[in-house]
XYZ file of N, CA and C in Angstrom:
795
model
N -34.142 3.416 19.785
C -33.252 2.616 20.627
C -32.686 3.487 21.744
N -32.916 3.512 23.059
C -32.424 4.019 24.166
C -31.302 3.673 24.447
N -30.466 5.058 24.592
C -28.946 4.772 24.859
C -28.603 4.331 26.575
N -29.773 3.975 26.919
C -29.296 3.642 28.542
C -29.935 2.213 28.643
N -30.448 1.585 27.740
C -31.146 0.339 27.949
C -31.142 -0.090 26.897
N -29.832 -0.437 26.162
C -29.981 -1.675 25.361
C -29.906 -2.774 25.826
N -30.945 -4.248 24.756
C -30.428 -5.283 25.186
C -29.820 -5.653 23.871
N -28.165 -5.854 24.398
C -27.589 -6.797 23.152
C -28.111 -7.553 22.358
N -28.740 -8.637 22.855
C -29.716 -9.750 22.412
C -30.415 -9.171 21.179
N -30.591 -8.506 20.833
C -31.326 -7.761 19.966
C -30.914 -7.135 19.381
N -29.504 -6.902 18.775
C -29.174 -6.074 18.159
C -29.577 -5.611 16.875
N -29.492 -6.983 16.413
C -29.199 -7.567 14.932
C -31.109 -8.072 14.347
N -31.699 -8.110 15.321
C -32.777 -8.475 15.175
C -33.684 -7.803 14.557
N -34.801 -8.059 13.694
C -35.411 -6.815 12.406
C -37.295 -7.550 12.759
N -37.575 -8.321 13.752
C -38.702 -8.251 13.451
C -39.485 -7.350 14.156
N -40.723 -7.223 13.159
C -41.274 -6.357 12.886
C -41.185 -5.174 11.728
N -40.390 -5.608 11.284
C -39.866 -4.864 10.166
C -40.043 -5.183 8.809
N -40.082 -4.649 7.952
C -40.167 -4.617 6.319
C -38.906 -4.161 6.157
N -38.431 -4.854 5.386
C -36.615 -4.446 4.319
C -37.100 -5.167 3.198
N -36.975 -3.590 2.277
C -37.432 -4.224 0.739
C -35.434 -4.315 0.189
N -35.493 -5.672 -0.543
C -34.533 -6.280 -1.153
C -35.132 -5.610 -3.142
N -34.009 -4.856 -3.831
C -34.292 -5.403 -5.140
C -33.147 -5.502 -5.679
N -33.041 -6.564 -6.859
C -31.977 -7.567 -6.882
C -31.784 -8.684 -6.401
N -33.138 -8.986 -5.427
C -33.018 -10.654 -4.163
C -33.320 -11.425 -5.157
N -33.537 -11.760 -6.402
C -33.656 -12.718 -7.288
C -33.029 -14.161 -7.467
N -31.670 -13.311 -7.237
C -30.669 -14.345 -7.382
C -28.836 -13.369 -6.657
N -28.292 -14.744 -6.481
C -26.781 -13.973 -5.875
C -26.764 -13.698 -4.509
N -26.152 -12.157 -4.586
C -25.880 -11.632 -3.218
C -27.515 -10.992 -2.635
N -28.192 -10.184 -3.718
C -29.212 -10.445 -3.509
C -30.481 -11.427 -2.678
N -30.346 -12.495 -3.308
C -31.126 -13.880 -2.690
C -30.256 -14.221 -1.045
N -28.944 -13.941 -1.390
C -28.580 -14.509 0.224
C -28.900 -13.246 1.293
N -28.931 -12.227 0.771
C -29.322 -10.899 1.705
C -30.580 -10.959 2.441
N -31.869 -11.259 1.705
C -33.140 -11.303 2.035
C -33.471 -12.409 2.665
N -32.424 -13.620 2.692
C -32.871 -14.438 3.286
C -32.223 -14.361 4.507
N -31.062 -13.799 4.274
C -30.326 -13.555 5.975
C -31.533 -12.152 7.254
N -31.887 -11.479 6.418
C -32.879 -10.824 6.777
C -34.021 -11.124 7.164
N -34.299 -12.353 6.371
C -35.417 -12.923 6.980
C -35.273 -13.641 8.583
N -34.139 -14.317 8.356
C -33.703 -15.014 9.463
C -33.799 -14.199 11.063
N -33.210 -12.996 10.501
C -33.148 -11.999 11.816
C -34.796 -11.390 12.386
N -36.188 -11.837 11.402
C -37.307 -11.397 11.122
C -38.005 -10.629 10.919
N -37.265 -9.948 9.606
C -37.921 -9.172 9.181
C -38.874 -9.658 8.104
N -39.704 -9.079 7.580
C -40.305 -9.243 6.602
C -40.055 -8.786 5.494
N -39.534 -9.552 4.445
C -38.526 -9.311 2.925
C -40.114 -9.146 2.030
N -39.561 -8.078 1.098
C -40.124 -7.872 -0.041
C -39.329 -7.885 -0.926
N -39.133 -9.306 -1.393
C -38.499 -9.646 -2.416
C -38.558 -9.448 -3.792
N -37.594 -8.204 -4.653
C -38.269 -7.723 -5.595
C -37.085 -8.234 -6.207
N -37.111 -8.170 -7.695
C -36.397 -8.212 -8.876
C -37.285 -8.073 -10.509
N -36.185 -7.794 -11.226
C -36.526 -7.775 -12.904
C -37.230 -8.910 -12.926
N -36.975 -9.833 -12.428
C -37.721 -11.407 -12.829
C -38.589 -12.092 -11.652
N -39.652 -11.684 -11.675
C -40.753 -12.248 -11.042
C -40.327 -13.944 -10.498
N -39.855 -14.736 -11.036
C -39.813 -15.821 -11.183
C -38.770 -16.207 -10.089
N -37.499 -15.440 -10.109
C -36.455 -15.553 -9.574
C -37.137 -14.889 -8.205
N -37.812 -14.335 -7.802
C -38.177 -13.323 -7.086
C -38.952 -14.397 -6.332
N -39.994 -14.891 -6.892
C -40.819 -15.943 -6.357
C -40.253 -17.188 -5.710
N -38.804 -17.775 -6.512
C -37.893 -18.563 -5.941
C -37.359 -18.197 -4.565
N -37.065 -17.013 -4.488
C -36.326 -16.454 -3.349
C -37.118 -16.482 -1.911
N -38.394 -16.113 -2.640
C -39.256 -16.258 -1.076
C -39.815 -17.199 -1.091
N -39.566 -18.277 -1.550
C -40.385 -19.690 -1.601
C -39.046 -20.183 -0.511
N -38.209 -19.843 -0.728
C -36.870 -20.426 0.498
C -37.243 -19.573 1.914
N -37.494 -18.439 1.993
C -37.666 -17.808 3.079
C -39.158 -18.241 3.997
N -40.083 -18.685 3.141
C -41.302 -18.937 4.020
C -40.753 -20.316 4.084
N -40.172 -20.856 3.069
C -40.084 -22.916 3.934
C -39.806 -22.679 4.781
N -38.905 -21.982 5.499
C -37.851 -21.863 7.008
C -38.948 -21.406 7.769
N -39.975 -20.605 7.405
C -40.974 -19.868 8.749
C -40.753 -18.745 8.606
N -40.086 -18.032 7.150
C -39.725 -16.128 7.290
C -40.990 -16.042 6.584
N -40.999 -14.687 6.523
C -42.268 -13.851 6.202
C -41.571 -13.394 4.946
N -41.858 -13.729 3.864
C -41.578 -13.269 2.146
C -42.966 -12.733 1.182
N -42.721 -11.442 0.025
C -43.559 -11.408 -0.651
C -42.423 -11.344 -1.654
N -43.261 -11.830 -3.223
C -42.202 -11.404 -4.148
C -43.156 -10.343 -4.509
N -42.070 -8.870 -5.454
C -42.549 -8.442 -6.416
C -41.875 -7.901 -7.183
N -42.473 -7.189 -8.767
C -41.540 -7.705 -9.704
C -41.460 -6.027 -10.268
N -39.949 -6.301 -10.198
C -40.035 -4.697 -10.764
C -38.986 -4.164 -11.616
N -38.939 -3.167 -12.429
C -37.671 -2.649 -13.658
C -37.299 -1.539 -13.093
N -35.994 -1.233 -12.592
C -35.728 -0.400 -11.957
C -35.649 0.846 -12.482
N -35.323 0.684 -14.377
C -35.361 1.542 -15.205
C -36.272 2.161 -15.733
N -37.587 1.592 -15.059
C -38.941 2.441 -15.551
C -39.210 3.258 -14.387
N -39.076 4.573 -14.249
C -39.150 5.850 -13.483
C -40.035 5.029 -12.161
N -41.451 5.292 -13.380
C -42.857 5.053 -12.342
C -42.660 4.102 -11.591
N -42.111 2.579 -11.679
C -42.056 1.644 -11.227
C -41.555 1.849 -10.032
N -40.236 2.672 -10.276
C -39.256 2.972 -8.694
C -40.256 4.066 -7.874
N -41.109 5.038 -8.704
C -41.903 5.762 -7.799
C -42.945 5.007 -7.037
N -43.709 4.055 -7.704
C -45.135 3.115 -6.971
C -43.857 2.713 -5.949
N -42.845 2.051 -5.959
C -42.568 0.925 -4.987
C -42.465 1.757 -3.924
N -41.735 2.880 -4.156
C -41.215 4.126 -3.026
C -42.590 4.312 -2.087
N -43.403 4.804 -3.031
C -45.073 4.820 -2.296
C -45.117 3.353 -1.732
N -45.435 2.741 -2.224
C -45.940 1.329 -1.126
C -45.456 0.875 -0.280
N -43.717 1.120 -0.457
C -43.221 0.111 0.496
C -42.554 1.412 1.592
N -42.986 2.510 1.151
C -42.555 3.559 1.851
C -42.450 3.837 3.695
N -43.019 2.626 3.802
C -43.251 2.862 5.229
C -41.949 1.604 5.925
N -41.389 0.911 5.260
C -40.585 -0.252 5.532
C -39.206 0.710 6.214
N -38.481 -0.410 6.823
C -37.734 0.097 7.740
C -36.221 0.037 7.100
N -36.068 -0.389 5.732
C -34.825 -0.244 4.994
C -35.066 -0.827 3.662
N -34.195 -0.538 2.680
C -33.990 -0.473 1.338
C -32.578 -1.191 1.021
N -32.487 -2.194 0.525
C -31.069 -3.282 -0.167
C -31.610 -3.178 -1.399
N -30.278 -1.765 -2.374
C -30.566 -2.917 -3.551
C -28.968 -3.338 -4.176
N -28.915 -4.292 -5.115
C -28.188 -5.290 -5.454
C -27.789 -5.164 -7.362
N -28.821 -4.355 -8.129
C -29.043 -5.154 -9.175
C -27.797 -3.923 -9.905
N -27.012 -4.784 -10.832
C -26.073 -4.027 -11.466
C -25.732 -5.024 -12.719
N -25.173 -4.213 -13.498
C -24.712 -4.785 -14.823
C -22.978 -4.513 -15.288
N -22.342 -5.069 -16.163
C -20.644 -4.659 -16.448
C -20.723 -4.818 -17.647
N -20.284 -4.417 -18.778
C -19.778 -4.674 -20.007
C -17.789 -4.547 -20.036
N -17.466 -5.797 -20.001
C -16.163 -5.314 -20.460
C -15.125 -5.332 -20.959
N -14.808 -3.461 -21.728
C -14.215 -3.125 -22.703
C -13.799 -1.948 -21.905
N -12.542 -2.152 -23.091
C -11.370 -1.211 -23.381
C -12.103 0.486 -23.372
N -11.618 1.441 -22.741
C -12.408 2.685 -23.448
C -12.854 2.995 -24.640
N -11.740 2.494 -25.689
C -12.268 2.857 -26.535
C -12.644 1.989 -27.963
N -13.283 0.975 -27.131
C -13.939 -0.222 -27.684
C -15.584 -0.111 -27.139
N -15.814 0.799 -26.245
C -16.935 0.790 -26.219
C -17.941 1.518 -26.864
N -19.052 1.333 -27.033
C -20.184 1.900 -27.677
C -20.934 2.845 -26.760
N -21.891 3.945 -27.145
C -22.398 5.183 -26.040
C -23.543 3.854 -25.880
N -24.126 3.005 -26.785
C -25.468 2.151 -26.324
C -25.010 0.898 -24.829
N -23.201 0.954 -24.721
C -23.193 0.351 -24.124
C -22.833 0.705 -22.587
N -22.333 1.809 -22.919
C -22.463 3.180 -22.389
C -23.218 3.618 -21.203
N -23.983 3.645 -22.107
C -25.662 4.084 -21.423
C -26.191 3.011 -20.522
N -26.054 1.764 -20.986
C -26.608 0.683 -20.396
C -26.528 0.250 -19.172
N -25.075 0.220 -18.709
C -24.083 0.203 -17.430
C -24.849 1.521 -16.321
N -23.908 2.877 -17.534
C -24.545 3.676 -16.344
C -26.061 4.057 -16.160
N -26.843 3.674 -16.650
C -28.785 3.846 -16.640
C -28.699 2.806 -15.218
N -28.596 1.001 -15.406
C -28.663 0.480 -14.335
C -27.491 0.773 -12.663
N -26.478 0.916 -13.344
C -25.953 1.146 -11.870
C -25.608 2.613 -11.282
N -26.227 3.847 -11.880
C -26.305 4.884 -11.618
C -27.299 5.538 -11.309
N -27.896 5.555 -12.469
C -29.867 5.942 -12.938
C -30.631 5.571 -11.456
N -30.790 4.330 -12.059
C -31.522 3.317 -11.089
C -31.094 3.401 -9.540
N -29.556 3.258 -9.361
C -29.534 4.150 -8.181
C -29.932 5.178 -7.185
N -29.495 6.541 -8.417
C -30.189 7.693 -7.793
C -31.570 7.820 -7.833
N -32.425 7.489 -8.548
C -33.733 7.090 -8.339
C -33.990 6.475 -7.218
N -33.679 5.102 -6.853
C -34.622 4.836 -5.535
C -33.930 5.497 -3.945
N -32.425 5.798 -4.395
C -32.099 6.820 -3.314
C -33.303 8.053 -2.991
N -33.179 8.411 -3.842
C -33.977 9.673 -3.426
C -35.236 9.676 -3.728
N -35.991 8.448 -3.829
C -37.293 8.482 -3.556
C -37.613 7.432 -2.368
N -37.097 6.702 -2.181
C -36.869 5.719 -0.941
C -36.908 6.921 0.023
N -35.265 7.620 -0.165
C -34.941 8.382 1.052
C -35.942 9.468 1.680
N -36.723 9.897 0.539
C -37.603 11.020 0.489
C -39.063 10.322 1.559
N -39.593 9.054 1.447
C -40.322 8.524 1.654
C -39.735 8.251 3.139
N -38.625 7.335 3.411
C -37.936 7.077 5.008
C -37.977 8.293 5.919
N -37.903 9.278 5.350
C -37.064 10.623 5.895
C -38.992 11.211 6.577
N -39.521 11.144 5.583
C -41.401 11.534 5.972
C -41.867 10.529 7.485
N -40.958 9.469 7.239
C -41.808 8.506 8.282
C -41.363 8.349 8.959
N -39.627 9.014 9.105
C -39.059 9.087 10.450
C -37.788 8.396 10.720
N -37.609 7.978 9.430
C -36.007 7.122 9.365
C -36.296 6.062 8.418
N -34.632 5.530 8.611
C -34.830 4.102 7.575
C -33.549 3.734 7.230
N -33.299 3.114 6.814
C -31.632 2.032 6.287
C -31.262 1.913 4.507
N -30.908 3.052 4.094
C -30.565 2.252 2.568
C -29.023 2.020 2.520
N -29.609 0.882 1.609
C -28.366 -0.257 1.619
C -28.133 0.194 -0.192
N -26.944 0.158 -0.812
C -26.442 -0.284 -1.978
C -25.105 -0.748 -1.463
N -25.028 -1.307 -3.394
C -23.882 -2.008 -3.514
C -22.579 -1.176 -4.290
N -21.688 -0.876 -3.785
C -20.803 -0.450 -4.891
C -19.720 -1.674 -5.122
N -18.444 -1.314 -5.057
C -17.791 -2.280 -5.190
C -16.038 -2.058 -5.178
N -14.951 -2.856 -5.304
C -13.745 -2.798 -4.953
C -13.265 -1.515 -6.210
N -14.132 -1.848 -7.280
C -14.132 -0.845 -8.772
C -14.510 0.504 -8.421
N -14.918 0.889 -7.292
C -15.002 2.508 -7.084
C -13.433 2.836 -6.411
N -12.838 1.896 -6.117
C -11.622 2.609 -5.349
C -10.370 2.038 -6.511
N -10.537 0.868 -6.853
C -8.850 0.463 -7.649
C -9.901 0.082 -8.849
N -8.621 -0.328 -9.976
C -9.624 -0.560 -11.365
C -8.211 -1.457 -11.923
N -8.570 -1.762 -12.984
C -8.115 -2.421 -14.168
C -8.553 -2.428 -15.578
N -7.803 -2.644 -16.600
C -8.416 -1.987 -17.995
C -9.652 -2.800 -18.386
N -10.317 -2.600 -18.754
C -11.984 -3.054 -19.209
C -12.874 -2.701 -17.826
N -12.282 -1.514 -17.184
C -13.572 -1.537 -15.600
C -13.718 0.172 -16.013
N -13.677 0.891 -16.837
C -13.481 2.206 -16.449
C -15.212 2.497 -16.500
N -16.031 2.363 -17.258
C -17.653 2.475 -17.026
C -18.363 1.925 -15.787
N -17.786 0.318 -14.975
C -18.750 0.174 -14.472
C -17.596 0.916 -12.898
N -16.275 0.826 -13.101
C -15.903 1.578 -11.955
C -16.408 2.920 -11.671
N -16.554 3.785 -12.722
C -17.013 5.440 -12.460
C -18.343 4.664 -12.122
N -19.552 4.139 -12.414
C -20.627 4.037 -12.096
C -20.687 3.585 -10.357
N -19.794 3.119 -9.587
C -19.647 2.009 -8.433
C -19.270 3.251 -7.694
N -18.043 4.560 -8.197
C -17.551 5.518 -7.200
C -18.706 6.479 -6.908
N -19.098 6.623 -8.781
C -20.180 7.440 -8.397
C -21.507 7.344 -7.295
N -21.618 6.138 -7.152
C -22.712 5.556 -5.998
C -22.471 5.875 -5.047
N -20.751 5.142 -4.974
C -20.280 6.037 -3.239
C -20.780 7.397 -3.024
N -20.259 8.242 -4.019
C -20.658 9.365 -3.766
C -22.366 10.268 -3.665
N -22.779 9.619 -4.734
C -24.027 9.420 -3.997
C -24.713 9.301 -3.107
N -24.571 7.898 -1.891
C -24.829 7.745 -0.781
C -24.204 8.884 0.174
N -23.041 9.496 0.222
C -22.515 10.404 1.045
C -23.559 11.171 0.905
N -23.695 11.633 -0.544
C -24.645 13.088 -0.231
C -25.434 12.787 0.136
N -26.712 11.806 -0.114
C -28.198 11.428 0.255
C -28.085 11.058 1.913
N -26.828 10.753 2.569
C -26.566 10.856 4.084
C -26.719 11.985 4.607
N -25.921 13.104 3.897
C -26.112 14.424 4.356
C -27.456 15.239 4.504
N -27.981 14.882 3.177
C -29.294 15.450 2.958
C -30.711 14.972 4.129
N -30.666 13.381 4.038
C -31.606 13.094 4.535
C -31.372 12.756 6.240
N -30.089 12.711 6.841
C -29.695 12.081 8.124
C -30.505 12.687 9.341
N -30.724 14.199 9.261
C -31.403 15.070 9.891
C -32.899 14.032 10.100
N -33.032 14.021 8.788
C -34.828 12.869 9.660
C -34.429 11.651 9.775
N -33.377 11.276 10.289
C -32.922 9.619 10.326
C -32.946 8.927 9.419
N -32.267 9.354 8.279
C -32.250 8.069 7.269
C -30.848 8.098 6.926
N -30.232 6.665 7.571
C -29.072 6.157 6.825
C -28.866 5.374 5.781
N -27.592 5.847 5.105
C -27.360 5.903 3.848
C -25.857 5.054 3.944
N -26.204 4.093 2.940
C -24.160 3.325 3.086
C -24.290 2.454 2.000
N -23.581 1.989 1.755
C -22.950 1.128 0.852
C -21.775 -0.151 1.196
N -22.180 -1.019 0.496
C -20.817 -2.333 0.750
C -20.692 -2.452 -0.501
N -19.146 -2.879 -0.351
C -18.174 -2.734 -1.723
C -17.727 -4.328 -1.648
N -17.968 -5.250 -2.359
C -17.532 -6.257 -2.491
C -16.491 -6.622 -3.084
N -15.530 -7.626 -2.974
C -14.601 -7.710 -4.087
C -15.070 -8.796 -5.211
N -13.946 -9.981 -5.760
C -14.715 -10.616 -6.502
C -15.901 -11.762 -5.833
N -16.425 -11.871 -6.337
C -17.659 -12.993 -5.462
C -18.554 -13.938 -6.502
N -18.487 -14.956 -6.382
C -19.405 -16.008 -7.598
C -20.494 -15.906 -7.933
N -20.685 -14.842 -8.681
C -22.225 -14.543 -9.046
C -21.837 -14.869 -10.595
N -23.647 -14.559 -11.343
C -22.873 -15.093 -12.667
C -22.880 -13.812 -13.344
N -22.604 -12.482 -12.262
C -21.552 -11.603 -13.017
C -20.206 -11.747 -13.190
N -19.822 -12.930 -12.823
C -18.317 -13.059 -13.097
C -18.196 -14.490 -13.274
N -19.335 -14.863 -13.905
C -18.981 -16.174 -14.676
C -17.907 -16.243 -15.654
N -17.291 -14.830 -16.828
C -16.799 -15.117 -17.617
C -15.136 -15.588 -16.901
N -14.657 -14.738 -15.766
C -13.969 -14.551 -15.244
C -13.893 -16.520 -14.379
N -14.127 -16.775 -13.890
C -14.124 -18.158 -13.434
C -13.835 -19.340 -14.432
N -14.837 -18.828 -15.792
C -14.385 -19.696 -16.488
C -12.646 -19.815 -17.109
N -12.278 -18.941 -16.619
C -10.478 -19.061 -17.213
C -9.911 -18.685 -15.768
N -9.423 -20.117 -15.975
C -8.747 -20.456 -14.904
C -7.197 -19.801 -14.423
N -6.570 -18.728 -15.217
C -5.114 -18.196 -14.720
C -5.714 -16.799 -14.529
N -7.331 -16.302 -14.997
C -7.817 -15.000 -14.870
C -8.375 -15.504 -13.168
N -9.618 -16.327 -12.841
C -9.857 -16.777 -11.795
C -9.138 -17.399 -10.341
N -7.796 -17.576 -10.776
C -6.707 -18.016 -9.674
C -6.093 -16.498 -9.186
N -5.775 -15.903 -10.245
C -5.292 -14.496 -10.403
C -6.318 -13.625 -9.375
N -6.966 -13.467 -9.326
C -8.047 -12.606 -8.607
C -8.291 -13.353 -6.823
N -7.684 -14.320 -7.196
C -7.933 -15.366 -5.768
C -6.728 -15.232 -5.118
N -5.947 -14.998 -5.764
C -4.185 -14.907 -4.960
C -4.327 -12.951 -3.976
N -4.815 -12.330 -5.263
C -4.876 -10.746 -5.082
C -5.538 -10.179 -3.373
N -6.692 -11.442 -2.754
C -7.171 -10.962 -1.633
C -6.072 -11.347 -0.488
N -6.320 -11.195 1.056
C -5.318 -11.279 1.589
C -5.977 -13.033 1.811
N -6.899 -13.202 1.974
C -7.515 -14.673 2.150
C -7.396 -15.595 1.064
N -6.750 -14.848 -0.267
C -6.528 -16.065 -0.799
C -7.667 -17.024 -1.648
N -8.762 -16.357 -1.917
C -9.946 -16.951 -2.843
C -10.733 -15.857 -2.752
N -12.044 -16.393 -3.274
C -12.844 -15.367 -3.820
C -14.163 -15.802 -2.808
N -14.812 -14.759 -2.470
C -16.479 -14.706 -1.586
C -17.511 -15.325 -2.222
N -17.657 -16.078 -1.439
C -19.224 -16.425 -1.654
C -20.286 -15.470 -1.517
N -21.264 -15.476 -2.264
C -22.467 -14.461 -2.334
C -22.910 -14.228 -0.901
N -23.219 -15.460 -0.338
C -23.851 -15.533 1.772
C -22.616 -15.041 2.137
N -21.365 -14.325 1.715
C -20.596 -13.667 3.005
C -20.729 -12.316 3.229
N -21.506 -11.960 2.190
C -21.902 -10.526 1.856
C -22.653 -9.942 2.861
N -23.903 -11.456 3.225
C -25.024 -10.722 3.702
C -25.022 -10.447 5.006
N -23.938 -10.971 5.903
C -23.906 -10.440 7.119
C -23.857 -8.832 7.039
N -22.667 -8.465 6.135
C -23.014 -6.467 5.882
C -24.016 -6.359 5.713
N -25.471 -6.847 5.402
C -26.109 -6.000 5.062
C -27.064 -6.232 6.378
N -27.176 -7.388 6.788
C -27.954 -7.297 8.037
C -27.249 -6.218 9.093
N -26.357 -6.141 9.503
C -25.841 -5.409 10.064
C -26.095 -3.563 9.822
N -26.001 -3.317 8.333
C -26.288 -2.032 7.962
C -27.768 -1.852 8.023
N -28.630 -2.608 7.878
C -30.097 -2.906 8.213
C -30.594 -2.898 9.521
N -29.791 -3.061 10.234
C -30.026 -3.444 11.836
C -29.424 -2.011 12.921
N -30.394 -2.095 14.220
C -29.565 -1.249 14.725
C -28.514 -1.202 15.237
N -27.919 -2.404 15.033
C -26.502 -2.709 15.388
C -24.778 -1.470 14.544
N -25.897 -0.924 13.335
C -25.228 0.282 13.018
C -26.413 1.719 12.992
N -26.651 1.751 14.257
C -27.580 3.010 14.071
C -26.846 4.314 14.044
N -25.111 4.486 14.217
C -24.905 5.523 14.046
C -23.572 5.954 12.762
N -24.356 4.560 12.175
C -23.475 4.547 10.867
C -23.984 5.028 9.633
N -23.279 6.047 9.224
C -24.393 6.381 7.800
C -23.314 7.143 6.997
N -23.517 7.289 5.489
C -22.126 7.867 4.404
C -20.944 6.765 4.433
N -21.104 5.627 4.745
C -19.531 5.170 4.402
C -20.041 3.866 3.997
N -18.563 3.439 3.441
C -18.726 2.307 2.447
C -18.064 1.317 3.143
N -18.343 -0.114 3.618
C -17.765 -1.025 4.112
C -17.680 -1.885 3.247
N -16.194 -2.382 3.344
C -15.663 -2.823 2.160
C -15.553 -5.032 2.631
N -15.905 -5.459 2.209
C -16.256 -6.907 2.388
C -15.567 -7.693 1.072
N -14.177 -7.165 1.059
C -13.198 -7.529 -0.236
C -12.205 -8.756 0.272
N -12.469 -9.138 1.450
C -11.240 -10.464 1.757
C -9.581 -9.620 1.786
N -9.691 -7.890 2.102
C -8.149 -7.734 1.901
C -7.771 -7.037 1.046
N -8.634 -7.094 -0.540
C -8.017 -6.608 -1.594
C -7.892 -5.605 -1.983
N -8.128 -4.464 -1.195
C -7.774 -3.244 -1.127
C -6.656 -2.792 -0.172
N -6.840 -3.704 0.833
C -5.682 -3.479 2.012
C -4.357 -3.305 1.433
N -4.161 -4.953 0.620
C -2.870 -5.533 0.641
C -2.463 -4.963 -1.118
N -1.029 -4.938 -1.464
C -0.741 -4.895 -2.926
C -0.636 -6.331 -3.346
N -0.497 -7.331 -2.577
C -0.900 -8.691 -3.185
C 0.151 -9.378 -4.390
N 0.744 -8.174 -5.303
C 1.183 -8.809 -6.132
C 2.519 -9.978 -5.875
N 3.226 -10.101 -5.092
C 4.806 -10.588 -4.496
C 4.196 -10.072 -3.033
N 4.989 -11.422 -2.233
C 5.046 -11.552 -0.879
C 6.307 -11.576 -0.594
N 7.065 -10.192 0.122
C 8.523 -10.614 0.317
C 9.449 -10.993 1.235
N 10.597 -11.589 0.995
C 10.762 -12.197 2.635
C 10.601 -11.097 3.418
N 10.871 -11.960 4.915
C 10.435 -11.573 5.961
C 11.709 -10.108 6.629
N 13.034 -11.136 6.003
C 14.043 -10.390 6.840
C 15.136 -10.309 5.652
């Protein structure tokens, strides 16, 4: 992108491009790849579930986007290595897929333990640094993760998947540092609560679900499609000189203390 001849018009725009999505199955995921598509890129729509995966780009080609699904376990080494190889030449990396168990510290189990941090850590640093390793050979590239409002504030039953969400942050910083030299940016968006059916349990009780809706400064909770403008944006060269930081897409809830609003005067 020439710093003496941009056209605006184009900022945001990705065709010609490959952005592999994994996690586009379903959620924030599915609305990411399809907002991506929109801008035209070409989504490689991956997830654990083939099926969900296949759903996702069955919405993106009705419209006229360019979709493939494919199906992948983020927790099998090789799997994250083939994709790194194949899709290695694509012009950014979104992934999405995370898990929560939650308990008390010391109600939890090391099997449950493990589980949390394998998917939202493991699996992390894996396609970081084989993605990045692969972008960085070909001359740049965009990785996208997700952390979340749980790497910066917490509450009791978040202490596993919050250390797993900061640790990402921190992650991406370093893999910015490391790889930025051959153009590969590195960032993260931190969501707050948002209607996925990771927080189905939470919706279903209604003084836990109002509670979390009062806490933003807006006053409810995100829809999965409000997400995906961050990521087109972190995908796009509309942030080409953005890389190591976490943009936070919480409605507020880090801003504000939320709890009491007091008068004015």
């Amino acid at each position: 992108m020439s710093h003496t001849q941009i056209d605006y018009s184009q900022l945001f725009r990705l065709d010609g491009r490959t952005v592999v999505v994994i996690g586009a199955g379903s959620g924030i995921g599915r609305e990411s790849a399809q907002a991506l598509a929109a801008q035209g890129a070409h989504v490689v729509v991956a997830d654990y579930s083939l099926g969900g995966a296949e759903a996702t780009a069955a919405l993106i080609t009705q419209r006229g986007g360019i979709a493939e699904a494919y199906e992948i376990n983020v927790l099998d080494d090789d799997a994250v290595v083939a994709a790194a190889e194949r899709f290695g030449d694509a012009s950014a990396l979104v992934f999405t897929a995370a898990t929560n168990v939650r308990k008390r510290m010391e109600d939890y189990t090391l099997d449950e333990f493990d589980r949390v941090v394998n998917l939202n850590l493991r699996a992390s640093f894996q396609l970081i640094r084989h993605f990045g390793t692969r972008f960085a050979a070909n001359g740049g590239g965009s990785i996208i993760g997700f952390a979340s409002i749980r790497a910066q504030v917490v509450e009791p039953g978040q202490g596993v998947y919050a250390a797993t969400k900061a640790g990402l942050v921190q992650l991406a910083k370093t893999a910015a540092a490391e790889y930025g030299a051959q153009g590969v940016r590195v960032n993260v968006v931190a969501p707050g609560v948002v209607e996925t059916p990771l927080t189905a349990q939470i919706k279903a009780n209604d003084e836990w679900y109002g509670a979390y809706a009062q806490k933003s400064a807006l006053g409810r909770w995100s829809r999965p499609e409000e997400l995906a403008g961050a990521v087109v944006y972190l995908a796009s060269d509309a942030s080409s000189f953005v890389t190591g930081s976490t943009l936070f897409v919480d409605g507020g809830w880090t801003a504000i203390d939320g709890r009491f609003t007091p008068p004015a005067s």
